[in-house]
Amino acid sequence: MKIKVSNVTKRYGELVAVSDLSFEVGKGEIFGLLGPNGSGKTTTVKMILGLHDADSGSISVDGTDPAEDARQVKARIGYVAEDSILYASMTPRDTFELIAAVRGIGEEQLNERINQYVVSLDAREIMDKPISTLSRGNRQKAEIIAALLHKPPILILDEPLSGLDAKSVRVFKEILALHVEDGGAVMFSTHILEVAEELCHRICIINAGREIATGTVDELRERSASAGGSLEDVFLKLTEQDTSVDEAVRVLRAGRS
Amino acid sequence: MSATGSSAAIAPVKLWRLAGRIYHEAIYQGSLSAAGSSTQRLLERMTKQSRYITRQALMIQILSSFYLLIVTFLPAVTMAQLSGGATHQWNLFVTTLAGTTHLFVQTGYLMVLTLVATSEILAPDLYRWPESLPLRPEQAGSLRVMALAREFLLPLSVIVVSYPVAAAIASGGLGVAVATLFVSAIHAVMTLSVIVLASWRLRRTLRLASGNDRRATTVRVLTMAGYGIGIIVVVAVMQFGMNFVASLFDDPRMTEVKSLSILRVISVLPFPTSAASFVSALVARRAALPSALPLWIPFLGTCLYGGGALLLLRSAWRLIGRRDTDGDVHPRTVEPLSRAGDQDSASTTLSAPLVVRTPRAAFRRQLFQAATRDTGVLLALLFPLVIPVATLTGPKVSGVPINILLYGGPIMAAVMGGWLLVHGLTRLQVGTGLMEASLPLVERDRAFPRLTLCAIIPAAGVVIAGLVLLPSGLRLEVFLLSTIPVIAVPVGFLVKTSLFGRIRSSKPGRGFTTRVVVEEVYIDHRFFKWVGAITAVLIVAGGFIALRIVLTKVIPGPIGTGIYLAAAALAALILRFTAGRVFPAAAPPRDRHQGEPEDRPQSGDRPEATAGR
């Protein structure tokens, strides 16, 4: 298994951010981690990256415990965060050079990969502009290239498609397909459930830090008794948000009259 | 700029207020582009203080006006010293030199301070919202003029008024003041025109420039260091400029008639000398000094200067009134799309390949790049260089004992310079460090370049102060004492990072591990932690100064110097050892299963990518 999360719990004082969570991501798999805002997705990702320690349970990334050797784990992961994590005052060129220096990527490999990604994502024009001046979509392209530069066996992607235009979305999906074809693993988090339905082989839905259900989309449909329903229907039903959505719709309609 | 075609129009008073908002927005954009790691802090301040930018704009105007005013002391004092002691030609030459320097500094300084904001005002972005208002076309055009007026009204008023007042005080004549008013009005027109023309030429570079554009970087750095430059200029004018001019007056070699032809040439040169020459000639005439230079010569030069200024103003006015700027500058967040068939875009390689450096070199480069976009980092790197000379110039002029200057330099460099440097080098960048946290980096690679700068920059400050303020016979001593900040400031860095950046990780059943990061993680008890760091610096610096004084008295000569150097070398070794403990090297590669063979990095990757360095 590429990523193995076993009975992990994380508390911040009184707040239980993640509770007894378990899942596995295998080779050649795109695994979706879905949940409402504040459900514990980002905390889980940070524990996998070794940025936070779990209070109990265990995490293994390619056989390494991130709490014991975070550097080893980070060397094998490419991470795209929900909010931009690149330095706004630097240009993509400077950022990629810095990342290459830290990750120990050879100059030839770096330029080969950069040319490949920059051309395919149509990002030549942004290379020498400060990241702070880039549009949301172009900033996201820089984030994606930064995560892919070292050809990591594992990708952890938090809302990677935000702001991308249709062509870039298509190219990015192709990048993911090639990645899993080569035996890589992807952990994917998004609020766009149509994308998750299209891309993910398996999905884990969490709410309030707890695992609600894990399986393929069909298995989740079966579990939620939503035969023929979309992943959105399944998600709302499993996270018990369907009734509150109905209530919100009722209020809006009542306000019209 | 286009306006909606409505018969309703906004009253001029409201238009003036609207122009104020545009000026404030330009200040905000300029502040944001130079905020760097303080961007979040800037936004928080704006959230807490609704009139933060208004106050900032006012402060900029008051400070810049203050500096412009202070510079006028130079010609004022010089004109007041006009006497019959030297030849008339020499008198005129010195006063012209002082007046020209004053005019030149005023233009340059105002340009440095306003170039970025003016380029924002000239660009179309700030007018997109006003375009949606019911403005008549001529009102839309005057909005840009009003925004520039909001920016320049106070500083240009100071420029116009200060020189005549100085001339009036020096000469005691109202006529001289009126004539000088004519000169300074020309100078104000020329200054405004030059700034508008330069901002127009640089607006694309400044607003959309690539991060590596040297011209944009230079302008940005000069702008960011504007107040620092102002302080240095004020110190230089007050201390050195006036002393220099006084010494020129007293120069006994200049009592003979010399260089009349040179004086006539500089008097007729429109810029930068004719205006100052004209004022000097007027003051001299008022003082009834013998004249060898007919007044019409500098007057002619001043008229030529006025004509040139009007031509520049006409060019600037045309640019201000241009309405086709929408096509010239792309909006801030939209990049130009690559055109189909563009040969450059069709290429599959970048024109400039990326360069891979060692991690330490890469982080050192990142620091210097940050200095071009982050005022805090820039000042942190620059100020320690000038703090000893800036703080000790006053005492030197006051005639304090030489030992105070000798030992004060290292103390100022270590404590004040060190504090600024350590604070600036440990600021958290935008992105709250998550990018670096997601990389497999060794904190030592980030810390050691900073430690090196902590050692070098304050030591350079001590050497500069020693060379400028102390007699040449003390140079060896200055170089010896420059070792004090080399030891003391890195000690402050280590203490500060250990107090603010120690992260403790716990694992059930496996105890605790601790590591230190460069940035401030725990900001509780901030004051006491800083007191601790500065106390450590003071103890080390004070200890070394005491050692040097004792050695100088007890074992003077080479042996004492050798003992001091040996002590410094020993301290450096202990420091290096301690730094290695605080920021340890990477753990050696672990002898265990690390995933499937096919998952290992691609061939050609350095082994450090997955193993410890």
Short mmCIF file of C-alpha atoms in Angstrom, two decimals, chain A residues 2 27 46 49 51 53-55 57 62-65 67-69 71-72 74-76 79 81 84-91 93-107 109-111 113-115 118-119 122 124-130 133-135 138 150-151 153 183, chain B residues 208-212 332-333 335-336 338 344-345 347-350 352-359 362-363 365-366 369 373 429-431 433-442 505-508 510 586 590 592-596 598-606 608-613:
data_model
loop_
_atom_site.label_atom_id
_atom_site.label_comp_id
_atom_site.label_asym_id
_atom_site.label_seq_id
_atom_site.Cartn_x
_atom_site.Cartn_y
_atom_site.Cartn_z
CA LYS A 2 1.18 3.50 -0.75
CA LYS A 27 -0.62 1.60 -6.22
CA LYS A 46 -1.19 17.23 7.24
CA LEU A 49 2.73 14.76 5.33
CA LEU A 51 3.24 18.27 9.57
CA ASP A 53 1.42 14.11 14.74
CA ALA A 54 -1.52 11.80 15.35
CA ASP A 55 -2.60 11.40 18.98
CA GLY A 57 -3.27 5.22 15.57
CA ASP A 62 5.47 3.70 1.47
CA GLY A 63 6.36 1.88 4.68
CA THR A 64 7.58 4.99 6.48
CA ASP A 65 5.90 6.59 9.49
CA ALA A 67 5.98 11.09 12.53
CA GLU A 68 9.33 9.32 12.58
CA ASP A 69 10.82 10.44 9.30
CA ARG A 71 11.68 14.14 5.35
CA GLN A 72 11.57 10.68 3.83
CA LYS A 74 7.94 14.44 1.93
CA ALA A 75 10.53 13.27 -0.56
CA ARG A 76 7.97 10.81 -1.95
CA TYR A 79 1.39 18.15 -2.55
CA ALA A 81 -2.76 22.56 -1.14
CA SER A 84 -1.70 28.65 -2.54
CA ILE A 85 1.42 27.75 -0.56
CA LEU A 86 4.00 29.18 -2.95
CA TYR A 87 5.70 32.43 -2.01
CA ALA A 88 3.74 35.24 -3.59
CA SER A 89 6.82 37.42 -4.05
CA MET A 90 8.72 34.82 -6.07
CA THR A 91 8.30 33.96 -9.74
CA ARG A 93 11.01 30.11 -12.27
CA ASP A 94 12.61 31.05 -8.93
CA THR A 95 10.22 28.76 -7.06
CA PHE A 96 10.99 25.77 -9.27
CA GLU A 97 14.73 26.40 -8.94
CA LEU A 98 14.40 26.54 -5.15
CA ILE A 99 12.35 23.34 -5.07
CA ALA A 100 14.85 21.59 -7.36
CA ALA A 101 17.70 22.65 -5.07
CA VAL A 102 15.95 21.30 -1.99
CA ARG A 103 14.72 18.11 -3.63
CA GLY A 104 18.06 17.46 -5.31
CA ILE A 105 16.75 17.32 -8.86
CA GLY A 106 19.48 17.44 -11.52
CA GLU A 107 19.52 20.42 -13.86
CA GLN A 109 15.95 16.53 -15.42
CA LEU A 110 14.56 19.80 -14.11
CA ASN A 111 14.61 21.53 -17.49
CA ARG A 113 10.32 18.22 -16.86
CA ILE A 114 9.70 21.94 -16.76
CA ASN A 115 9.55 22.11 -20.54
CA VAL A 118 5.05 24.23 -19.03
CA VAL A 119 4.24 23.42 -22.63
CA ASP A 122 0.46 26.41 -21.49
CA ARG A 124 5.32 29.63 -20.61
CA GLU A 125 4.07 33.19 -20.16
CA ILE A 126 3.90 32.98 -16.39
CA MET A 127 7.41 31.73 -15.69
CA ASP A 128 8.94 35.14 -14.95
CA LYS A 129 6.03 36.96 -13.37
CA PRO A 130 5.69 37.26 -9.59
CA THR A 133 0.38 38.93 -10.01
CA LEU A 134 -0.93 35.68 -11.50
CA SER A 135 -4.58 34.86 -11.98
CA ASN A 138 -2.19 30.36 -13.55
CA HIS A 150 10.34 15.48 -8.59
CA LYS A 151 8.08 12.83 -10.20
CA PRO A 153 5.20 8.25 -6.52
CA GLY A 183 2.02 2.73 -10.63
CA LEU B 208 3.87 43.81 -14.70
CA ALA B 209 7.61 43.30 -14.76
CA SER B 210 9.04 39.87 -14.50
CA GLY B 211 10.56 39.12 -11.13
CA ASN B 212 14.04 39.20 -12.66
CA ARG B 332 -2.83 43.26 -12.99
CA THR B 333 -4.11 39.70 -12.81
CA GLU B 335 -1.54 37.68 -18.41
CA PRO B 336 -1.31 38.04 -22.18
CA SER B 338 0.02 33.24 -26.32
CA ASP B 344 8.03 31.35 -29.45
CA SER B 345 5.00 29.58 -28.03
CA SER B 347 8.78 25.99 -29.06
CA THR B 348 8.96 23.17 -26.55
CA THR B 349 11.78 24.66 -24.52
CA LEU B 350 12.10 27.76 -22.38
CA ALA B 352 16.25 30.62 -20.43
CA PRO B 353 16.78 27.22 -18.80
CA LEU B 354 16.35 26.82 -15.08
CA VAL B 355 19.44 26.61 -12.92
CA VAL B 356 19.87 24.22 -10.01
CA ARG B 357 21.95 25.38 -7.07
CA THR B 358 22.91 23.84 -3.76
CA PRO B 359 20.15 24.21 -1.17
CA ALA B 362 19.19 28.61 -3.29
CA PHE B 363 18.01 29.87 0.11
CA ARG B 365 19.33 33.70 -3.34
CA GLN B 366 15.76 33.56 -2.05
CA GLN B 369 15.19 38.16 -3.94
CA ARG B 373 10.10 42.85 -2.77
CA GLN B 429 6.99 34.61 4.46
CA VAL B 430 3.57 34.70 2.84
CA GLY B 431 2.21 31.15 2.65
CA GLY B 433 5.88 28.41 5.52
CA LEU B 434 3.65 25.57 4.28
CA MET B 435 5.61 25.28 1.04
CA GLU B 436 8.85 24.73 2.90
CA ALA B 437 7.08 22.51 5.42
CA SER B 438 5.96 20.28 2.54
CA LEU B 439 9.53 19.93 1.23
CA PRO B 440 12.10 17.46 2.54
CA LEU B 441 14.48 20.21 3.52
CA VAL B 442 17.05 20.36 6.28
CA SER B 505 6.89 16.62 18.87
CA SER B 506 5.53 13.81 20.94
CA LYS B 507 4.78 10.23 20.01
CA PRO B 508 2.89 8.02 22.45
CA ARG B 510 8.35 7.17 22.29
CA ALA B 586 20.17 15.51 8.10
CA ARG B 590 17.64 4.64 7.18
CA ARG B 592 14.88 -0.23 5.95
CA HIS B 593 12.32 -0.89 3.31
CA GLN B 594 11.36 2.32 1.50
CA GLY B 595 8.78 1.16 -1.00
CA GLU B 596 8.84 -0.81 -4.20
CA GLU B 598 9.88 0.92 -9.32
CA ASP B 599 8.63 3.68 -7.04
CA ARG B 600 12.07 5.07 -6.43
CA PRO B 601 12.85 8.42 -8.05
CA GLN B 602 13.70 8.57 -11.72
CA SER B 603 17.26 7.92 -12.81
CA GLY B 604 19.27 11.10 -12.80
CA ASP B 605 17.74 12.40 -9.57
CA ARG B 606 20.32 13.00 -6.94
CA GLU B 608 19.70 13.37 -1.69
CA ALA B 609 16.16 13.60 -2.98
CA THR B 610 15.24 10.57 -0.98
CA ALA B 611 18.13 10.05 1.38
CA GLY B 612 19.62 12.27 4.03
CA ARG B 613 22.12 14.84 2.92
#
